[in-house]
Short mmCIF file of C-alpha atoms in Angstrom, two decimals:
data_model
loop_
_atom_site.label_atom_id
_atom_site.label_comp_id
_atom_site.label_asym_id
_atom_site.label_seq_id
_atom_site.Cartn_x
_atom_site.Cartn_y
_atom_site.Cartn_z
CA MET A 80 25.47 100.71 55.63
CA ILE A 81 26.76 99.30 58.86
CA LYS A 82 30.20 98.80 57.42
CA LYS A 83 30.20 102.37 56.23
CA MET A 84 29.20 103.61 59.64
CA ILE A 85 31.87 101.53 61.29
CA LYS A 86 34.41 102.77 58.78
CA ASN A 87 33.43 106.34 59.53
CA LYS A 88 33.71 105.72 63.22
CA LEU A 89 37.16 104.33 62.82
CA SER A 90 38.24 106.94 60.30
CA GLY A 91 40.21 108.88 62.99
CA LEU A 92 42.75 106.06 63.17
CA LYS A 93 45.06 106.73 60.30
CA GLY A 94 47.92 104.67 61.58
CA GLN A 95 49.55 107.59 63.33
CA VAL A 96 50.11 105.91 66.67
CA ALA A 97 51.39 102.79 65.04
CA ILE A 98 54.01 104.71 63.13
CA GLU A 99 55.05 106.64 66.20
CA MET A 100 55.22 103.48 68.24
CA ALA A 101 57.47 101.87 65.68
CA THR A 102 59.82 104.82 65.81
CA ALA A 103 59.80 104.88 69.58
CA ILE A 104 60.50 101.17 69.92
CA ILE A 105 63.47 101.44 67.60
CA ALA A 106 64.83 104.36 69.64
CA VAL A 107 64.32 102.50 72.90
CA PHE A 108 66.15 99.45 71.60
CA ILE A 109 69.06 101.59 70.49
CA PHE A 110 69.22 103.12 73.98
CA LEU A 111 69.13 99.73 75.58
CA LEU A 112 71.81 98.28 73.37
CA GLY A 113 74.11 101.23 73.94
CA THR A 114 73.56 101.08 77.70
CA LEU A 115 74.22 97.37 77.77
CA GLN A 116 77.47 97.83 75.88
CA ILE A 117 78.58 100.46 78.38
CA PHE A 118 77.85 98.23 81.36
CA VAL A 119 79.51 95.24 79.76
CA TRP A 120 82.54 97.44 79.20
CA PHE A 121 82.52 98.49 82.86
CA ASN A 122 82.54 94.85 83.93
CA ALA A 123 85.23 93.95 81.41
CA THR A 124 87.38 96.78 82.75
CA LEU A 125 87.00 95.54 86.31
CA ILE A 126 87.90 92.01 85.32
CA GLU A 127 90.85 92.86 83.10
CA ARG A 128 92.27 95.22 85.68
CA GLN A 129 92.10 92.47 88.30
CA GLU A 130 93.74 90.01 85.91
CA TYR A 131 96.60 92.38 85.24
CA TYR A 132 96.98 93.09 88.94
CA GLN A 133 97.18 89.43 89.81
CA SER A 134 99.60 88.61 87.02
CA THR A 135 102.03 91.34 88.11
CA ARG A 136 101.97 90.59 91.83
CA LYS A 137 105.23 88.74 91.96
CA GLN A 138 107.09 91.22 89.83
CA ALA A 139 105.86 94.12 91.92
CA ALA A 140 107.24 92.58 95.08
CA GLU A 141 110.54 91.73 93.46
CA ASP A 142 111.06 95.10 91.88
CA ARG A 143 112.17 96.87 95.01
CA LEU A 144 113.19 100.14 93.47
CA SER A 145 110.03 100.76 91.52
CA SER A 146 107.80 103.74 92.03
CA GLY A 147 104.76 101.64 92.65
CA GLU A 148 102.92 102.67 89.50
CA TYR A 149 101.56 100.10 87.15
CA ASP A 150 101.05 100.36 83.47
CA TRP A 151 97.65 99.23 82.37
CA THR A 152 95.24 100.68 79.89
CA PRO A 153 91.56 99.82 79.84
CA PRO A 154 90.01 98.15 76.82
CA GLN A 155 88.41 100.37 74.25
CA LEU A 156 84.70 101.02 74.46
CA ASP A 157 83.09 100.20 71.15
CA ILE A 158 79.35 100.53 71.39
CA PHE A 159 78.67 99.32 67.89
CA ALA A 160 81.05 96.40 68.03
CA THR A 161 79.95 93.49 65.95
CA GLY A 162 82.05 90.97 67.81
CA GLU A 163 84.49 88.50 66.41
CA MET B 169 18.67 97.86 64.40
CA ILE B 170 20.10 100.54 62.17
CA LYS B 171 18.04 103.11 63.92
CA LYS B 172 19.45 101.99 67.22
CA ILE B 173 23.00 102.29 65.94
CA ARG B 174 22.35 105.71 64.53
CA HIS B 175 20.75 106.80 67.74
CA LYS B 176 23.72 105.55 69.69
CA ILE B 177 26.22 107.34 67.46
CA ALA B 178 24.19 110.54 67.69
CA GLN B 179 24.17 110.33 71.46
CA GLU B 180 27.95 109.78 71.55
CA ASP B 181 28.52 112.72 69.27
CA LYS B 182 26.33 114.85 71.43
CA ALA B 183 28.25 113.83 74.47
CA ARG B 184 31.57 114.63 72.84
CA LEU B 185 30.39 117.95 71.52
CA SER B 186 29.10 118.96 74.91
CA PHE B 187 32.34 117.93 76.51
CA LEU B 188 34.83 119.52 74.17
CA GLY B 189 32.84 122.23 72.71
CA GLN B 190 34.28 121.45 69.32
CA ARG B 191 33.52 119.09 66.56
CA THR B 192 36.37 116.74 67.23
CA ARG B 193 36.64 113.23 68.31
CA LEU B 194 38.68 112.12 71.23
CA LEU B 195 40.90 109.98 69.09
CA ARG B 196 41.85 112.83 66.80
CA ALA B 197 42.97 114.97 69.76
CA SER B 198 45.68 112.39 70.57
CA LYS B 199 48.34 113.54 68.17
CA GLY B 200 51.90 112.57 68.83
CA GLN B 201 51.06 110.73 72.01
CA ALA B 202 53.77 108.13 71.59
CA LEU B 203 56.45 110.67 70.89
CA ALA B 204 55.35 112.79 73.82
CA GLU B 205 55.60 109.77 76.10
CA LEU B 206 58.98 108.95 74.66
CA ALA B 207 60.21 112.45 75.42
CA ILE B 208 59.04 112.29 79.01
CA PHE B 209 60.11 108.77 79.82
CA ALA B 210 63.32 108.94 77.88
CA SER B 211 64.55 111.80 80.02
CA ILE B 212 63.81 109.76 83.12
CA PHE B 213 65.53 106.80 81.50
CA LEU B 214 68.60 108.92 80.75
CA LEU B 215 68.71 110.06 84.37
CA VAL B 216 68.67 106.46 85.54
CA VAL B 217 71.35 105.54 83.01
CA SER B 218 73.58 108.35 84.24
CA LEU B 219 73.18 107.14 87.80
CA LEU B 220 74.15 103.64 86.79
CA VAL B 221 77.09 104.92 84.76
CA LYS B 222 78.19 106.90 87.80
CA TYR B 223 77.98 103.74 89.88
CA GLY B 224 80.05 101.77 87.39
CA LEU B 225 82.65 104.53 87.20
CA SER B 226 82.80 104.72 90.98
CA MET B 227 83.52 101.00 91.23
CA ASN B 228 86.25 101.26 88.64
CA TYR B 229 87.89 104.24 90.28
CA SER B 230 87.71 102.56 93.65
CA GLN B 231 89.32 99.38 92.35
CA GLN B 232 92.01 101.29 90.54
CA ASP B 233 92.92 103.47 93.49
CA THR B 234 92.94 100.56 95.91
CA MET B 235 95.33 98.64 93.72
CA LEU B 236 97.53 101.64 93.14
CA ALA B 237 97.70 102.45 96.86
CA PHE B 238 98.82 98.93 97.63
CA ARG B 239 101.47 98.95 94.93
CA LYS B 240 102.82 102.24 96.21
CA ALA B 241 102.88 101.01 99.79
CA LEU B 242 104.62 97.85 98.66
CA SER B 243 107.34 99.72 96.81
CA GLU B 244 107.80 102.11 99.76
CA ALA B 245 108.18 99.29 102.22
CA ALA B 246 110.45 97.25 99.97
CA ASN B 247 112.65 100.11 98.91
CA LEU B 248 116.27 99.13 99.15
CA ASN B 249 117.33 102.61 100.11
CA ARG B 250 115.63 102.42 103.43
CA ARG B 251 115.07 99.75 105.97
CA GLY B 252 111.81 101.05 107.33
CA GLN B 253 109.60 98.60 109.06
CA GLY B 254 106.59 99.46 107.06
CA SER B 255 104.75 102.07 105.19
CA GLN B 256 101.26 103.29 104.83
CA VAL B 257 99.93 105.02 101.80
CA VAL B 258 96.80 107.13 101.89
CA MET B 259 95.45 108.38 98.62
CA LEU B 260 92.71 110.82 97.91
CA ASN B 261 91.68 111.64 94.38
CA ASP B 262 88.94 113.94 93.29
CA ARG B 263 87.38 112.21 90.33
CA SER B 264 84.93 113.54 87.83
CA PHE B 265 81.59 111.84 87.60
CA PRO B 266 78.71 112.58 85.26
CA ASP B 267 75.77 114.01 87.06
CA ALA B 268 72.60 114.29 85.02
CA SER B 269 70.73 115.75 87.94
CA ASP B 270 72.86 118.85 87.84
CA ALA B 271 71.78 121.29 85.18
CA VAL B 272 74.87 123.44 85.28
CA GLY B 273 78.48 122.29 85.25
CA ILE B 274 80.30 119.77 83.14
CA ALA B 275 81.18 117.33 85.87
CA LYS B 276 81.16 117.31 89.59
CA HIS B 277 84.10 116.00 91.56
CA TYR B 278 83.73 113.40 94.21
CA PRO B 279 86.56 112.24 96.47
CA VAL B 280 87.75 108.66 96.17
CA TYR B 281 89.69 107.46 99.22
CA SER B 282 92.01 104.52 99.30
CA SER B 283 94.74 103.36 101.64
CA ALA B 284 97.11 100.48 102.07
CA SER B 285 99.61 99.43 104.67
CA VAL B 286 102.53 97.12 104.09
CA THR B 287 105.01 95.73 106.59
CA TRP B 288 108.16 94.32 105.10
CA SER B 289 109.07 91.54 107.45
CA GLU B 290 112.70 91.59 106.50
CA ASN B 291 113.10 94.88 108.33
CA LEU B 292 111.15 93.98 111.41
CA TYR B 293 114.09 92.65 113.37
CA GLY B 294 117.51 94.02 113.92
CA ASP B 295 119.01 97.26 115.07
CA LEU B 296 117.58 100.47 113.87
CA ASP B 297 119.92 103.22 112.82
CA TYR B 298 119.41 106.77 114.01
CA ASP B 299 122.83 108.27 113.85
CA ASP B 300 122.40 109.89 110.53
CA VAL B 301 119.31 111.82 111.23
CA GLY B 302 118.86 115.45 111.97
CA TYR B 303 116.23 117.58 113.56
CA PRO B 304 113.58 118.53 112.93
CA ASP B 305 112.51 117.65 109.44
CA ASP B 306 114.77 114.81 108.49
CA LEU B 307 113.24 111.46 108.43
CA SER B 308 115.11 108.50 109.67
CA PRO B 309 114.96 105.96 106.90
CA ASP B 310 114.29 103.26 109.43
CA LEU B 311 111.17 104.67 110.94
CA PRO B 312 107.78 103.85 109.54
CA ARG B 313 106.17 106.56 107.56
CA ILE B 314 102.90 107.62 106.09
CA LEU B 315 102.76 108.76 102.53
CA LEU B 316 99.92 111.08 101.72
CA GLU B 317 99.01 111.48 98.11
CA ILE B 318 96.25 113.89 97.23
CA ASN B 319 95.40 114.24 93.56
CA ASP B 320 98.79 112.89 92.55
CA GLU B 321 100.74 115.25 94.77
CA GLN B 322 102.69 113.73 97.58
CA ILE B 323 103.04 114.99 101.11
CA THR B 324 105.68 112.97 102.84
CA ALA B 325 107.16 115.24 105.44
CA PRO B 326 104.97 114.66 108.41
CA GLY B 327 105.83 111.05 108.98
CA SER B 328 107.63 111.99 112.10
CA ASN B 329 108.40 115.02 114.15
CA TRP B 330 110.66 114.02 116.87
CA LEU B 331 113.23 114.97 119.33
CA HIS B 332 116.75 114.35 118.37
CA THR B 333 119.27 113.98 121.08
CA ALA B 334 122.80 114.77 120.21
CA ALA B 335 125.81 113.15 121.69
CA VAL B 336 127.33 115.00 124.60
CA ASP B 337 131.08 115.35 124.71
CA ASP B 338 131.31 113.07 121.74
CA ARG B 339 130.14 110.16 123.73
CA ASP B 340 128.05 107.63 122.03
CA PHE B 341 124.65 108.00 123.54
CA THR B 342 121.72 106.09 122.49
CA TYR B 343 118.82 108.12 121.43
CA THR B 344 115.34 108.73 122.42
CA ARG B 345 112.85 109.26 119.75
CA ILE B 346 109.45 110.47 120.52
CA GLN B 347 107.46 110.71 117.44
CA ASP B 348 104.47 112.88 116.91
CA ALA B 349 101.36 111.18 115.93
CA TYR B 350 98.55 112.72 114.05
CA SER B 351 95.47 111.72 112.31
CA THR B 352 94.23 112.82 109.00
CA GLY B 353 90.54 112.63 108.59
CA ASP B 354 89.51 109.17 109.51
CA PHE B 355 92.85 107.57 109.03
CA SER B 356 94.89 105.80 111.57
CA ILE B 357 97.34 107.42 113.88
CA ILE B 358 101.03 106.82 113.51
CA SER B 359 102.28 104.83 116.38
CA VAL B 360 105.06 106.35 118.38
CA ARG B 361 108.40 104.73 118.57
CA GLU B 362 110.59 105.14 121.54
CA MET B 363 114.11 104.21 121.88
CA LYS B 364 116.54 103.96 124.68
CA SER B 365 116.63 106.91 126.94
CA THR B 366 119.32 109.50 126.75
CA PRO B 367 120.06 112.99 127.85
CA LEU B 368 117.74 115.16 125.96
CA ASN B 369 118.99 118.04 123.95
CA CYS B 370 115.76 119.60 123.13
CA ASP B 371 115.79 122.46 120.71
CA SER B 372 112.12 122.76 120.77
CA PRO B 373 109.92 123.00 123.78
CA ASN B 374 107.34 120.96 122.04
CA LEU B 375 107.14 117.47 123.20
CA VAL B 376 105.30 114.51 122.08
CA GLY B 377 101.76 114.65 120.90
CA GLU B 378 99.57 111.70 121.08
CA CYS B 379 101.76 108.77 121.93
CA SER B 380 99.62 105.77 121.95
CA ASP B 381 102.27 103.11 121.77
CA ALA B 382 105.43 104.73 122.99
CA GLU B 383 107.58 103.40 125.71
CA LEU B 384 110.52 105.09 127.34
CA TYR B 385 112.89 103.06 129.32
CA VAL B 386 116.43 103.06 130.53
CA SER B 387 119.04 101.22 128.63
CA GLY B 388 122.00 99.28 129.81
CA ASP B 389 120.33 97.47 132.64
CA PRO B 390 118.90 94.17 131.52
CA GLU B 391 115.88 94.72 133.67
CA TYR B 392 115.10 97.89 131.89
CA ASP B 393 115.61 96.31 128.59
CA ASN B 394 112.79 94.04 129.35
CA GLN B 395 110.18 95.60 127.25
CA GLU B 396 107.40 93.81 128.94
CA HIS B 397 107.84 95.81 132.08
CA PRO B 398 108.95 99.27 131.26
CA SER B 399 109.59 101.70 134.03
CA TRP B 400 107.31 104.22 132.51
CA TYR B 401 105.63 104.84 129.27
CA PHE B 402 103.41 107.25 127.54
CA ASP B 403 99.86 106.43 127.01
CA ASN B 404 97.20 108.74 125.83
CA LYS B 405 98.87 111.98 126.79
CA SER B 406 100.00 110.78 130.16
CA VAL B 407 103.02 109.10 131.53
CA ILE B 408 102.41 105.91 133.34
CA VAL B 409 104.92 105.13 136.02
CA ASN B 410 104.93 101.49 136.69
CA ASP B 411 106.51 100.48 139.92
CA TYR B 412 106.39 96.88 139.21
CA TRP B 413 109.81 96.30 140.50
CA GLY B 414 109.98 98.69 143.32
CA SER B 415 108.00 100.31 146.02
CA PHE B 416 106.42 103.61 146.02
CA VAL B 417 107.84 105.72 148.77
CA GLY B 418 105.05 108.14 149.08
CA CYS B 419 103.79 111.40 147.91
CA ASP B 420 105.11 113.57 150.61
CA PRO B 421 107.66 115.35 148.63
CA GLU B 422 108.96 117.97 150.97
CA LYS B 423 109.66 115.55 153.67
CA GLU B 424 111.11 112.93 151.44
CA TYR B 425 112.95 115.41 149.43
CA LEU B 426 114.94 116.70 152.33
CA GLU B 427 116.04 113.26 153.09
CA SER B 428 117.05 112.36 149.60
CA THR B 429 120.55 111.70 148.59
CA CYS B 430 120.85 114.74 146.54
CA THR B 431 124.54 114.45 146.12
CA THR B 432 123.97 111.93 143.47
CA ARG B 433 122.50 114.57 141.27
CA ASP B 434 125.33 116.87 140.54
CA TRP B 435 123.54 118.89 137.99
CA THR B 436 120.90 119.88 140.38
CA GLU B 437 123.00 122.21 142.44
CA THR B 438 121.21 125.13 141.03
CA ARG B 439 117.80 123.73 141.49
CA PHE B 440 117.95 120.94 143.90
CA CYS B 441 119.94 120.16 146.92
CA SER B 442 121.50 123.53 147.19
CA SER B 443 121.44 123.40 150.92
CA GLY B 444 120.02 120.31 152.33
CA CYS B 445 117.67 119.99 149.45
CA SER B 446 115.32 122.67 150.46
CA ALA B 447 112.09 122.24 148.72
CA GLN B 448 111.93 125.96 148.14
CA ASP B 449 114.74 125.74 145.72
CA GLU B 450 112.73 123.42 143.66
CA ALA B 451 111.06 125.52 141.08
CA ASP B 452 108.66 122.81 140.34
CA GLY B 453 107.32 122.60 143.78
CA ASN B 454 106.47 119.22 145.02
CA CYS B 455 107.57 116.21 143.22
CA LEU B 456 106.84 112.61 143.37
CA ARG B 457 109.61 110.43 144.49
CA PHE B 458 109.72 106.95 143.30
CA GLU B 459 112.02 104.43 144.77
CA THR B 460 112.91 101.30 143.04
CA ALA B 461 115.33 98.52 143.49
CA HIS B 462 116.20 98.57 139.86
CA THR B 463 118.77 101.28 139.93
CA ARG B 464 121.86 101.77 137.99
CA ALA B 465 124.66 99.42 138.62
CA ILE B 466 126.77 102.05 140.28
CA ASP B 467 124.45 103.09 143.00
CA ASN B 468 121.96 100.54 144.02
CA ALA B 469 120.60 102.72 146.72
CA GLN B 470 119.85 105.48 144.39
CA ASN B 471 116.48 107.03 144.70
CA PHE B 472 114.54 107.86 141.68
CA PHE B 473 112.40 110.81 141.36
CA ALA B 474 109.35 110.67 139.36
CA GLY B 475 110.61 108.65 136.52
CA GLY B 476 114.00 108.63 138.05
CA SER B 477 117.44 109.56 136.91
CA PHE B 478 119.74 107.69 134.65
CA ASP B 479 123.39 107.31 134.45
CA VAL B 480 123.81 106.31 130.89
CA ASP B 481 127.52 106.80 130.64
CA TRP B 482 128.53 105.00 133.77
CA ASP B 483 130.38 107.89 135.29
CA GLY B 484 128.49 108.00 138.50
CA ARG B 485 126.42 110.98 137.58
CA ASN B 486 122.83 110.89 136.71
CA ASP B 487 122.44 112.42 133.34
CA THR B 488 118.81 112.77 133.00
CA VAL B 489 116.02 113.07 135.40
CA MET B 490 112.41 112.86 134.64
CA GLU B 491 110.35 114.71 137.17
CA ILE B 492 106.68 114.57 137.72
CA ASN B 493 104.68 116.97 139.74
CA CYS B 494 102.89 115.31 142.57
CA SER B 495 99.66 117.07 141.90
CA ASP B 496 99.50 115.62 138.44
CA VAL B 497 99.65 112.06 139.54
CA SER B 498 96.76 109.74 139.90
CA ARG B 499 97.23 106.25 141.06
CA THR B 500 95.52 103.13 139.92
CA SER B 501 95.93 99.67 141.24
CA VAL B 502 96.45 96.98 138.74
CA SER B 503 95.95 93.34 139.31
CA GLY B 504 99.01 91.39 140.27
CA GLY B 505 100.08 93.75 143.03
CA ARG B 506 101.31 96.39 140.68
CA THR B 507 100.49 100.00 140.92
CA VAL B 508 100.36 102.18 137.95
CA TYR B 509 100.67 105.91 138.20
CA TYR B 510 99.24 108.20 135.63
CA VAL B 511 101.05 111.45 135.32
CA ASN B 512 99.98 114.46 133.40
CA ASN B 513 102.98 116.64 133.68
CA LEU B 514 106.39 115.49 132.79
CA LYS B 515 109.62 117.43 132.97
CA PHE B 516 113.09 116.62 131.87
CA PHE B 517 116.37 117.74 133.31
CA ASN B 518 119.75 117.33 131.84
CA TYR B 519 122.76 117.17 134.11
CA GLN B 520 124.82 119.47 131.99
CA GLU B 521 122.24 121.89 130.84
CA GLY B 522 120.05 121.95 133.82
CA PRO B 523 116.33 121.96 133.61
CA ILE B 524 115.00 121.61 130.16
CA ASP B 525 112.00 123.64 129.36
CA LEU B 526 110.21 120.73 128.00
CA THR B 527 106.90 120.21 129.52
CA PHE B 528 104.33 117.78 128.48
CA ASP B 529 100.97 118.85 129.65
CA SER B 530 97.90 117.15 128.45
CA ARG B 531 95.80 120.01 129.70
CA ASN B 532 97.19 122.17 126.97
CA ALA B 533 96.43 119.49 124.52
CA ASN B 534 92.78 119.71 125.22
CA ALA B 535 92.59 123.46 125.42
CA GLY B 536 91.09 125.20 122.50
CA GLU B 537 89.89 123.83 119.28
CA THR B 538 92.46 122.92 116.73
CA ARG B 539 91.91 121.17 113.53
CA GLN B 540 93.66 118.21 112.13
CA GLY B 541 93.23 116.26 109.03
CA ILE B 542 92.56 116.96 105.43
CA GLN B 543 90.56 120.11 105.31
CA SER B 544 88.79 120.86 102.12
CA ASP B 545 87.31 124.02 100.85
CA TYR B 546 84.79 123.43 98.22
CA ALA B 547 83.75 126.19 95.96
CA ARG B 548 81.38 125.98 93.10
CA ASP B 549 81.37 129.21 91.23
CA ILE B 550 78.52 129.82 88.86
CA TYR B 551 78.17 133.13 87.15
CA TYR B 552 75.02 134.19 85.52
CA GLN B 553 74.86 137.08 83.22
CA ALA B 554 71.47 137.82 81.87
CA SER B 555 70.31 140.47 79.47
CA ILE B 556 67.07 141.40 77.87
CA GLN B 557 67.05 142.58 74.33
CA ARG B 558 64.23 143.89 72.31
CA ASP B 559 64.72 143.14 68.73
CA GLU B 560 62.51 145.30 66.61
CA ASN B 561 63.93 144.14 63.37
CA THR B 562 63.00 140.56 63.66
CA GLN B 563 60.47 139.77 61.05
CA ASP B 564 59.22 136.65 62.62
CA ILE B 565 58.40 138.11 66.00
CA PRO B 566 58.35 141.89 65.72
CA ASP B 567 57.03 142.39 69.21
CA GLY B 568 59.14 139.89 70.99
CA ILE B 569 61.66 140.09 73.78
CA ARG B 570 64.75 137.99 73.62
CA THR B 571 66.47 137.01 76.84
CA VAL B 572 70.02 135.87 76.76
CA THR B 573 71.61 134.23 79.76
CA ASP B 574 75.29 133.44 79.78
CA ILE B 575 76.24 130.86 82.33
CA ASP B 576 79.82 130.19 83.40
CA ALA B 577 80.16 127.33 85.80
CA ARG B 578 83.34 126.03 87.36
CA GLU B 579 83.98 123.83 90.35
CA THR B 580 87.06 124.30 92.51
CA ILE B 581 88.12 122.04 95.34
CA THR B 582 91.05 122.99 97.56
CA ARG B 583 92.56 120.60 100.05
CA THR B 584 95.06 121.31 102.79
CA VAL B 585 96.57 118.87 105.25
CA LEU B 586 96.66 120.32 108.74
CA LEU B 587 98.99 118.99 111.36
CA ASN B 588 98.65 119.67 115.03
CA ASP B 589 101.98 118.98 116.61
CA ASP B 590 102.13 121.19 119.64
CA TRP B 591 98.63 120.96 120.99
CA THR B 592 97.90 124.60 120.63
CA SER B 593 97.98 125.42 116.99
CA GLU B 594 97.82 123.92 113.60
CA ARG B 595 100.07 124.29 110.65
CA ALA B 596 99.31 123.64 107.05
CA LEU B 597 101.54 121.32 105.16
CA GLU B 598 102.71 122.01 101.68
CA PRO B 599 101.52 121.74 99.05
CA GLU B 600 97.97 122.91 98.99
CA ILE B 601 96.12 120.84 96.47
CA GLU B 602 93.59 122.35 94.13
CA VAL B 603 91.41 120.65 91.60
CA GLN B 604 89.39 122.60 89.11
CA SER B 605 86.83 121.33 86.71
CA ALA B 606 86.61 122.61 83.20
CA LEU B 607 84.74 125.82 82.62
CA ASP B 608 81.27 125.13 81.36
CA THR B 609 79.92 127.96 79.30
CA ARG B 610 76.39 127.95 78.09
CA ARG B 611 74.08 130.42 76.57
CA VAL B 612 70.38 130.20 76.86
CA GLU B 613 68.23 132.25 74.61
CA GLU B 614 64.56 132.59 74.84
CA TRP B 615 62.04 134.48 72.88
CA VAL B 616 59.01 135.87 74.52
CA THR B 617 56.21 137.17 72.42
CA ILE B 618 54.23 140.09 73.61
CA ASN B 619 50.64 139.93 72.66
CA ASP B 620 48.63 143.06 72.88
#
């Protein structure tokens, strides 16, 4: 009798929130991962640009008829990269 | 026990029914709560992410432009085709940044400033070459310059705007360069370079602007070549007459003037010394006479007028006279027994051409409001076109009103560099730079149901 009453009382919980929470957590993790990849890419761009700049310092000073431009392309942003 | 539980449940039900007015339980009313919270907080999260992305982009753009500005300045300074002492590059780029807080428009533009200055030490010493320059727009390759680059378009002309003195009678005169200085926005002012004084053949009545570092001194005499003690120099729109070597005769021009040895100034027959050097013949009125022991080698007793006269070709005639109106002189004592005179009005006279209408008056410089710098006009054009349509044939909502709003958004930024080189007006330098964002076109449709 008591179990039945308790079961009736709890009958409104049909697992709806749990299912929605599972979906939401998955979505949040995807957002976080994507955001992290973007920020890691930003940092990698800053670092690689600085490395290229430092490595071409001497040549830039020696090349006295250059236009001053430098040829550098940023690394590709791959959000779903698996790594190597 | 069971009765108590039943009674408790009945009381709770009663409370809920009285509260909601319906036979529902509180838990059942919470449908889709997690998804609703995700929708609300995710939008806030996306806003924060866009701000952080904007920050990361800004850092990258800033690093890139700083490096590029330095490389450009380095190549300008090191260029084999010119022996300039240095160069300064100022770059301004309008970059696109994502802006999630802005509902309309693809991307807003924000300016990214960067600048670099390079001095190539190899060119710091040695003679500078001016003979191959022309007036007024040619740039001497040996003078420092500022390179303005706005959105990848270069503006190089206004590095200098100077007086070019031509040789007289094919004699080899040294030249005086007085270079205009200007500021663009918050950037530094070009320093003024002066050279050895000469007769001035001034095509333009406009004289120097803001000459913060210029010095004008007489050549030939070793004393005058001593750059530590120039006879006079420009500073902050005034001429400072430094009588370090000599003595100041006095500011009683009419009296002194009549006693001057006017015969040494052949060119002045029309203006000065026409008959005993009557002061009335002097169109400039009173003048300040400055006597110094450091005269030209030919006439050691020569008296200098305000700034003095120079005999640069050693023929016994004074070629150029700088004259300063007595009323424009203020005197300041400097430690060490020196007296420095600050003059606000400076006039030049050439022995062959007579008085040169070349006045330098700082009062004009301060008169009126003129603009300088990189002026920007920012326009953000957003067009809305809205219409209301009543669609009677729609089966789903027969009594509905559909509103359609067409939005066209475009951002335009125009930049012009203004140069003030004659104290009274401004001129815009070419080219005018314009940056336009892409056109963002959106359509918003809404249905409104009319309930009778």
